[in-house]
């Protein structure tokens, strides 16, 4: 990934700021607060996996490009 690309986590936080803003959660029942925490953790874990896969794809694409240039 280039340095200017946003991580998936950054993108999620920008696209869904209310999901990551916990200021109003105190009014919710405790069970709902835990469910929202679980949802956020799951989203961020998936975001990290997504970033890892994107990095793998980019590395493999660079390797393929290098091999193509070498065999040309």
PDB file of C-alpha atoms in Angstrom:
ATOM      1  CA  UNK A   1       0.000   0.000   0.000  1.00  0.00           C
ATOM      2  CA  UNK A   2       1.207   3.479  -0.696  1.00  0.00           C
ATOM      3  CA  UNK A   3       1.578   5.877   2.199  1.00  0.00           C
ATOM      4  CA  UNK A   4      -1.359   8.048   1.151  1.00  0.00           C
ATOM      5  CA  UNK A   5      -4.001   5.332   1.137  1.00  0.00           C
ATOM      6  CA  UNK A   6      -6.234   5.151   4.168  1.00  0.00           C
ATOM      7  CA  UNK A   7      -6.434   1.972   6.147  1.00  0.00           C
ATOM      8  CA  UNK A   8      -9.764   0.216   6.197  1.00  0.00           C
ATOM      9  CA  UNK A   9     -10.083   1.137   9.884  1.00  0.00           C
ATOM     10  CA  UNK A  10      -9.636   4.836   9.104  1.00  0.00           C
ATOM     11  CA  UNK A  11     -12.155   4.582   6.277  1.00  0.00           C
ATOM     12  CA  UNK A  12     -14.742   2.886   8.524  1.00  0.00           C
ATOM     13  CA  UNK A  13     -14.329   5.519  11.219  1.00  0.00           C
ATOM     14  CA  UNK A  14     -14.814   8.294   8.652  1.00  0.00           C
ATOM     15  CA  UNK A  15     -17.788   6.651   6.950  1.00  0.00           C
ATOM     16  CA  UNK A  16     -19.567   5.628  10.163  1.00  0.00           C
ATOM     17  CA  UNK A  17     -18.557   8.138  12.842  1.00  0.00           C
ATOM     18  CA  UNK A  18     -21.717   7.560  14.894  1.00  0.00           C
ATOM     19  CA  UNK A  19     -20.842   3.877  15.244  1.00  0.00           C
ATOM     20  CA  UNK A  20     -17.531   4.756  16.860  1.00  0.00           C
ATOM     21  CA  UNK A  21     -18.851   7.666  18.956  1.00  0.00           C
ATOM     22  CA  UNK A  22     -19.602   6.193  22.359  1.00  0.00           C
ATOM     23  CA  UNK A  23     -20.881   9.352  24.070  1.00  0.00           C
ATOM     24  CA  UNK A  24     -24.575   8.406  23.787  1.00  0.00           C
ATOM     25  CA  UNK A  25     -24.143   4.750  24.676  1.00  0.00           C
ATOM     26  CA  UNK A  26     -24.432   5.340  28.427  1.00  0.00           C
ATOM     27  CA  UNK A  27     -28.184   5.720  27.917  1.00  0.00           C
ATOM     28  CA  UNK A  28     -28.451   2.236  26.432  1.00  0.00           C
ATOM     29  CA  UNK A  29     -28.951  -0.943  28.438  1.00  0.00           C
ATOM     30  CA  UNK A  30     -25.680  -2.607  29.406  1.00  0.00           C
ATOM     31  CA  UNK A  31     -26.326  -5.605  27.159  1.00  0.00           C
ATOM     32  CA  UNK A  32     -26.701  -3.264  24.163  1.00  0.00           C
ATOM     33  CA  UNK A  33     -23.459  -1.494  25.039  1.00  0.00           C
ATOM     34  CA  UNK A  34     -21.664  -4.852  25.038  1.00  0.00           C
ATOM     35  CA  UNK A  35     -23.227  -5.795  21.693  1.00  0.00           C
ATOM     36  CA  UNK A  36     -22.056  -2.525  20.141  1.00  0.00           C
ATOM     37  CA  UNK A  37     -18.560  -3.076  21.540  1.00  0.00           C
ATOM     38  CA  UNK A  38     -18.531  -6.560  20.022  1.00  0.00           C
ATOM     39  CA  UNK A  39     -19.682  -5.176  16.677  1.00  0.00           C
ATOM     40  CA  UNK A  40     -16.965  -2.521  16.661  1.00  0.00           C
ATOM     41  CA  UNK A  41     -14.302  -5.077  17.568  1.00  0.00           C
ATOM     42  CA  UNK A  42     -15.477  -7.372  14.772  1.00  0.00           C
ATOM     43  CA  UNK A  43     -15.466  -4.544  12.224  1.00  0.00           C
ATOM     44  CA  UNK A  44     -11.974  -3.437  13.207  1.00  0.00           C
ATOM     45  CA  UNK A  45     -10.664  -7.011  13.112  1.00  0.00           C
ATOM     46  CA  UNK A  46     -12.144  -7.464   9.635  1.00  0.00           C
ATOM     47  CA  UNK A  47     -10.644  -4.126   8.617  1.00  0.00           C
ATOM     48  CA  UNK A  48      -7.197  -5.270   9.741  1.00  0.00           C
ATOM     49  CA  UNK A  49      -7.617  -8.514   7.776  1.00  0.00           C
ATOM     50  CA  UNK A  50      -8.675  -6.498   4.743  1.00  0.00           C
ATOM     51  CA  UNK A  51      -5.588  -4.295   4.995  1.00  0.00           C
ATOM     52  CA  UNK A  52      -3.378  -7.368   5.279  1.00  0.00           C
ATOM     53  CA  UNK A  53      -4.938  -8.928   2.209  1.00  0.00           C
ATOM     54  CA  UNK A  54      -4.576  -5.694   0.245  1.00  0.00           C
ATOM     55  CA  UNK A  55      -0.886  -5.573   1.157  1.00  0.00           C
ATOM     56  CA  UNK A  56      -0.457  -9.221   0.098  1.00  0.00           C
ATOM     57  CA  UNK A  57      -2.146  -8.565  -3.236  1.00  0.00           C
ATOM     58  CA  UNK A  58       0.049  -5.536  -3.853  1.00  0.00           C
ATOM     59  CA  UNK A  59       3.223  -7.511  -3.031  1.00  0.00           C
ATOM     60  CA  UNK A  60       2.197 -10.352  -5.311  1.00  0.00           C
ATOM     61  CA  UNK A  61       1.305  -7.942  -8.098  1.00  0.00           C
ATOM     62  CA  UNK A  62       4.725  -6.319  -7.795  1.00  0.00           C
ATOM     63  CA  UNK A  63       6.386  -9.745  -7.920  1.00  0.00           C
ATOM     64  CA  UNK A  64       4.421 -10.684 -11.040  1.00  0.00           C
ATOM     65  CA  UNK A  65       5.322  -7.363 -12.689  1.00  0.00           C
ATOM     66  CA  UNK A  66       8.984  -7.909 -11.820  1.00  0.00           C
ATOM     67  CA  UNK A  67       8.910 -11.443 -13.248  1.00  0.00           C
ATOM     68  CA  UNK A  68       7.226 -10.239 -16.425  1.00  0.00           C
ATOM     69  CA  UNK A  69       9.844  -7.544 -16.925  1.00  0.00           C
ATOM     70  CA  UNK A  70      12.610 -10.069 -16.324  1.00  0.00           C
ATOM     71  CA  UNK A  71      11.293 -12.537 -18.882  1.00  0.00           C
ATOM     72  CA  UNK A  72      10.590  -9.942 -21.547  1.00  0.00           C
TER      73      UNK A  72
END
